[in-house]
Amino acid sequence: MIFLNRYGFPDQSATSRMISSLAFSMAQRGLDVIVVASREIHDHPGSVLPATETVRGIAIVRLASGRFGRHSLMRRSIDYLLFQVLAFVWLLRNVRATDTVVVCTDPPLLSVMSSVAIRLKGALMVNWIMDLFPETATELGFFRKRARWVGPWLTQLRNWSLRSPGMVVCPTDKMAEFIFTQGISKDHVSVLHHWSDGEEIYPVSPQDNSLRKAWGLQDVFVVGYSGNFGRAHEFGTMLAAAKRLEHRADIRFLLIGGGHQHAAVKTAVRDLGLQNVIFKPLQPVEKLAESLSVADVHLVSLLPELEHCIIPSKFYGILAAGRPTIFVGDHDGEVPRVLRAKGCGSNVEIGETDKLCGIIEKLCDDPNTTAAMGDAARRLLCTDYSRERAADAWEGLIARLRTVAPSGAPLAQGISP
């Protein structure tokens, strides 16, 4: 079993964490696992990881990395293309017909060039879609005016790769439904939800949380945002709520992480003169449980037009930490559906500042309700979104893919955990 993604262990980006978690689980279950990634760590551009390494039973192969950086679309595209070319060559040299290659979506369209090599070698390909491209780029306005033709052309290439022998795996029903509209048959698509490791991330009480003490947040109600400040997320509603709640000395907003919009959010906080907003960097993996447990409630946001393209993976870590979630975005989105069904949070639409403030104040003033929602979140993690449950689903998927029909063609039947 081979995993292919630009970032892998020990990188702590969202895609790397998912791949590493699954790879280690599959190795524990006796599968031969190889992870093919780059030699970089995403938030440490100067890092150079070993070219090969064996960690906890998985073989990690790291390809040479471009060093053009993320400061322009052109530079980033060159880095993407270099990784894809090197991955293509590696696959041609190393893949066997008996292999199953799980290809992820970092860099975008990695499945296209990889599919050529995997088909040539007669292996099976699992397209594990975490972010749907080029739809995400189209919705965010990257293809405008003269470049409008690019999106449809890239879509055709992507759809061709999705028809490779094997399976397409989506994290949400909405994404799968969109894939069906692209002409991909339903028996070629599986919905396998993301998850979190409940042993790595777990609830830490305020009195035992060293970060809460170090950051001076012992005696206040903490509204948290943790993770990527990406283009797909909306921060205006949260900042408006922080401004509206300035008079509440017992409420603080804690923003942990970095990304494309981080500088703009910091500038907005400064311009608004907000003294109730605190910024902290992403914490190392050994501090994740404490970091996610500092907040009494977490905010998660997603632009409504991207509901079929992206799943906010931070949601599963929040469940593991046993904290409620307030979702800012589409009322009928994947996350708010879960929150309503399981009683572990609330949702507001973008711009509903009054409603958001009301929810925050209610949770602050009613610790029993907050605790009950947090308990429900942790139970949901353990029953529906645990690492073991996800590993069972993936193990079943791989076993079914290796089943051979009388004609010699692999059976690819859609399954859902």
CSV table of N, CA and C in Angstrom, one decimal, residues 3-9 11-19 35-43 63 70 76-85 87 102-112 114 125-133 158 194 228 309:
chain,number,residue,atom,x,y,z
A,3,PHE,N,1.1,5.5,-0.2
A,3,PHE,CA,0.5,6.8,0.0
A,3,PHE,C,1.3,7.8,-0.7
A,4,LEU,N,0.7,8.7,-1.4
A,4,LEU,CA,1.4,9.8,-2.2
A,4,LEU,C,0.8,11.1,-1.8
A,5,ASN,N,1.6,12.0,-1.3
A,5,ASN,CA,1.2,13.3,-0.9
A,5,ASN,C,2.4,14.2,-0.7
A,6,ARG,N,2.3,15.5,-1.0
A,6,ARG,CA,3.5,16.4,-0.9
A,6,ARG,C,4.1,16.4,0.5
A,7,TYR,N,3.2,16.3,1.5
A,7,TYR,CA,3.7,16.4,2.9
A,7,TYR,C,3.4,15.1,3.6
A,8,GLY,N,4.3,14.6,4.4
A,8,GLY,CA,4.1,13.4,5.2
A,8,GLY,C,4.8,13.6,6.6
A,9,PHE,N,4.7,12.5,7.4
A,9,PHE,CA,5.3,12.5,8.7
A,9,PHE,C,6.8,13.0,8.6
A,11,ASP,N,5.6,16.1,9.3
A,11,ASP,CA,4.9,17.3,9.1
A,11,ASP,C,3.5,17.3,9.7
A,12,GLN,N,3.0,18.4,10.2
A,12,GLN,CA,1.7,18.4,11.0
A,12,GLN,C,0.6,19.2,10.3
A,13,SER,N,0.8,19.4,8.9
A,13,SER,CA,-0.3,20.0,8.2
A,13,SER,C,-1.5,19.0,8.1
A,14,ALA,N,-2.7,19.5,7.8
A,14,ALA,CA,-3.9,18.7,7.9
A,14,ALA,C,-3.8,17.4,7.0
A,15,THR,N,-3.4,17.5,5.8
A,15,THR,CA,-3.3,16.3,4.9
A,15,THR,C,-2.3,15.3,5.4
A,16,SER,N,-1.1,15.8,5.9
A,16,SER,CA,-0.1,15.0,6.4
A,16,SER,C,-0.5,14.2,7.6
A,17,ARG,N,-1.3,14.9,8.5
A,17,ARG,CA,-1.7,14.2,9.7
A,17,ARG,C,-2.7,13.1,9.4
A,18,MET,N,-3.6,13.3,8.4
A,18,MET,CA,-4.5,12.3,8.0
A,18,MET,C,-3.8,11.1,7.4
A,19,ILE,N,-2.9,11.3,6.5
A,19,ILE,CA,-2.2,10.3,5.8
A,19,ILE,C,-1.3,9.5,6.8
A,35,VAL,N,5.1,5.5,2.3
A,35,VAL,CA,4.6,6.9,2.2
A,35,VAL,C,5.6,7.6,1.3
A,36,VAL,N,5.2,8.2,0.2
A,36,VAL,CA,6.0,9.0,-0.7
A,36,VAL,C,5.6,10.5,-0.5
A,37,ALA,N,6.6,11.3,-0.1
A,37,ALA,CA,6.3,12.7,0.2
A,37,ALA,C,7.5,13.5,-0.2
A,38,SER,N,7.5,14.8,0.1
A,38,SER,CA,8.7,15.7,-0.2
A,38,SER,C,9.6,15.7,1.1
A,39,ARG,N,10.7,16.4,1.0
A,39,ARG,CA,11.6,16.5,2.1
A,39,ARG,C,11.3,17.8,3.0
A,40,GLU,N,10.2,18.4,2.7
A,40,GLU,CA,9.9,19.7,3.4
A,40,GLU,C,8.9,19.5,4.5
A,41,ILE,N,8.9,20.4,5.5
A,41,ILE,CA,7.8,20.6,6.4
A,41,ILE,C,7.2,21.9,6.0
A,42,HIS,N,5.8,21.9,5.9
A,42,HIS,CA,5.1,23.0,5.3
A,42,HIS,C,5.3,24.3,5.9
A,43,ASP,N,5.4,24.4,7.2
A,43,ASP,CA,5.6,25.7,7.8
A,43,ASP,C,7.0,26.0,8.2
A,63,LEU,N,11.0,12.8,-1.7
A,63,LEU,CA,11.5,13.2,-3.0
A,63,LEU,C,12.1,14.6,-2.8
A,70,ARG,N,6.0,30.0,-1.4
A,70,ARG,CA,4.6,30.2,-1.6
A,70,ARG,C,4.2,31.6,-1.8
A,76,ARG,N,4.7,28.9,-6.5
A,76,ARG,CA,4.1,27.7,-5.9
A,76,ARG,C,3.8,26.7,-7.0
A,77,SER,N,3.4,27.1,-8.2
A,77,SER,CA,3.1,26.2,-9.3
A,77,SER,C,4.3,25.4,-9.7
A,78,ILE,N,5.5,26.1,-9.7
A,78,ILE,CA,6.7,25.4,-10.1
A,78,ILE,C,7.0,24.3,-9.1
A,79,ASP,N,6.9,24.6,-7.8
A,79,ASP,CA,7.1,23.6,-6.7
A,79,ASP,C,6.1,22.4,-6.9
A,80,TYR,N,4.9,22.7,-7.2
A,80,TYR,CA,3.9,21.7,-7.5
A,80,TYR,C,4.3,20.8,-8.6
A,81,LEU,N,4.7,21.4,-9.7
A,81,LEU,CA,5.0,20.6,-10.9
A,81,LEU,C,6.2,19.8,-10.7
A,82,LEU,N,7.2,20.3,-10.0
A,82,LEU,CA,8.4,19.5,-9.7
A,82,LEU,C,8.1,18.2,-8.9
A,83,PHE,N,7.3,18.4,-7.9
A,83,PHE,CA,6.9,17.2,-7.1
A,83,PHE,C,6.1,16.2,-7.9
A,84,GLN,N,5.2,16.7,-8.8
A,84,GLN,CA,4.5,15.8,-9.6
A,84,GLN,C,5.3,15.0,-10.6
A,85,VAL,N,6.3,15.7,-11.2
A,85,VAL,CA,7.2,15.0,-12.1
A,85,VAL,C,8.1,14.0,-11.4
A,87,ALA,N,7.3,12.5,-8.6
A,87,ALA,CA,6.5,11.4,-8.1
A,87,ALA,C,6.1,10.4,-9.3
A,102,VAL,N,-2.6,5.1,-2.9
A,102,VAL,CA,-3.5,6.1,-2.5
A,102,VAL,C,-2.9,7.5,-2.8
A,103,VAL,N,-3.6,8.2,-3.7
A,103,VAL,CA,-3.1,9.5,-4.2
A,103,VAL,C,-4.0,10.6,-3.6
A,104,CYS,N,-3.3,11.5,-2.9
A,104,CYS,CA,-4.1,12.6,-2.3
A,104,CYS,C,-4.1,13.9,-3.1
A,105,THR,N,-4.6,15.0,-2.6
A,105,THR,CA,-4.8,16.2,-3.4
A,105,THR,C,-3.9,17.3,-3.1
A,106,ASP,N,-2.7,17.0,-2.6
A,106,ASP,CA,-1.6,18.0,-2.4
A,106,ASP,C,-0.4,17.5,-3.0
A,107,PRO,N,0.1,18.1,-4.1
A,107,PRO,CA,-0.4,19.4,-4.7
A,107,PRO,C,-1.7,19.1,-5.5
A,108,PRO,N,-2.4,20.2,-5.9
A,108,PRO,CA,-3.6,20.0,-6.7
A,108,PRO,C,-3.3,19.2,-8.0
A,109,LEU,N,-4.2,18.4,-8.4
A,109,LEU,CA,-4.2,17.6,-9.6
A,109,LEU,C,-3.0,16.6,-9.6
A,110,LEU,N,-2.6,16.2,-8.4
A,110,LEU,CA,-1.5,15.2,-8.3
A,110,LEU,C,-2.0,13.9,-8.9
A,111,SER,N,-3.3,13.6,-8.9
A,111,SER,CA,-3.9,12.4,-9.5
A,111,SER,C,-3.7,12.3,-11.0
A,112,VAL,N,-3.6,13.4,-11.7
A,112,VAL,CA,-3.5,13.3,-13.1
A,112,VAL,C,-2.3,12.6,-13.6
A,114,SER,N,0.0,11.1,-11.8
A,114,SER,CA,0.2,9.8,-11.1
A,114,SER,C,-0.7,8.7,-11.8
A,125,MET,N,-5.6,2.5,-8.1
A,125,MET,CA,-5.4,3.8,-7.6
A,125,MET,C,-6.6,4.2,-6.8
A,126,VAL,N,-6.4,4.8,-5.6
A,126,VAL,CA,-7.4,5.3,-4.8
A,126,VAL,C,-7.2,6.8,-4.8
A,127,ASN,N,-8.1,7.5,-5.4
A,127,ASN,CA,-8.1,9.0,-5.3
A,127,ASN,C,-8.7,9.5,-4.0
A,128,TRP,N,-7.9,9.9,-3.1
A,128,TRP,CA,-8.4,10.3,-1.8
A,128,TRP,C,-8.5,11.9,-1.8
A,129,ILE,N,-9.7,12.3,-2.1
A,129,ILE,CA,-10.0,13.8,-2.3
A,129,ILE,C,-10.2,14.4,-1.0
A,130,MET,N,-9.3,15.3,-0.6
A,130,MET,CA,-9.5,16.1,0.6
A,130,MET,C,-9.9,17.5,0.3
A,131,ASP,N,-9.4,18.1,-0.8
A,131,ASP,CA,-9.8,19.4,-1.3
A,131,ASP,C,-10.1,19.2,-2.8
A,132,LEU,N,-11.2,19.6,-3.2
A,132,LEU,CA,-11.6,19.4,-4.6
A,132,LEU,C,-11.1,20.5,-5.5
A,133,PHE,N,-10.2,20.2,-6.4
A,133,PHE,CA,-9.6,21.1,-7.4
A,133,PHE,C,-9.9,20.7,-8.8
A,158,ARG,N,-8.8,16.2,-14.4
A,158,ARG,CA,-9.1,15.6,-13.1
A,158,ARG,C,-10.1,14.5,-13.2
A,194,HIS,N,-13.4,11.8,7.7
A,194,HIS,CA,-12.1,12.0,8.4
A,194,HIS,C,-12.3,11.7,9.9
A,228,ASN,N,-5.6,26.5,10.2
A,228,ASN,CA,-5.2,27.3,9.1
A,228,ASN,C,-6.1,28.5,8.9
A,309,CYS,N,-16.5,21.3,-1.7
A,309,CYS,CA,-15.1,21.2,-2.1
A,309,CYS,C,-14.1,20.8,-0.9
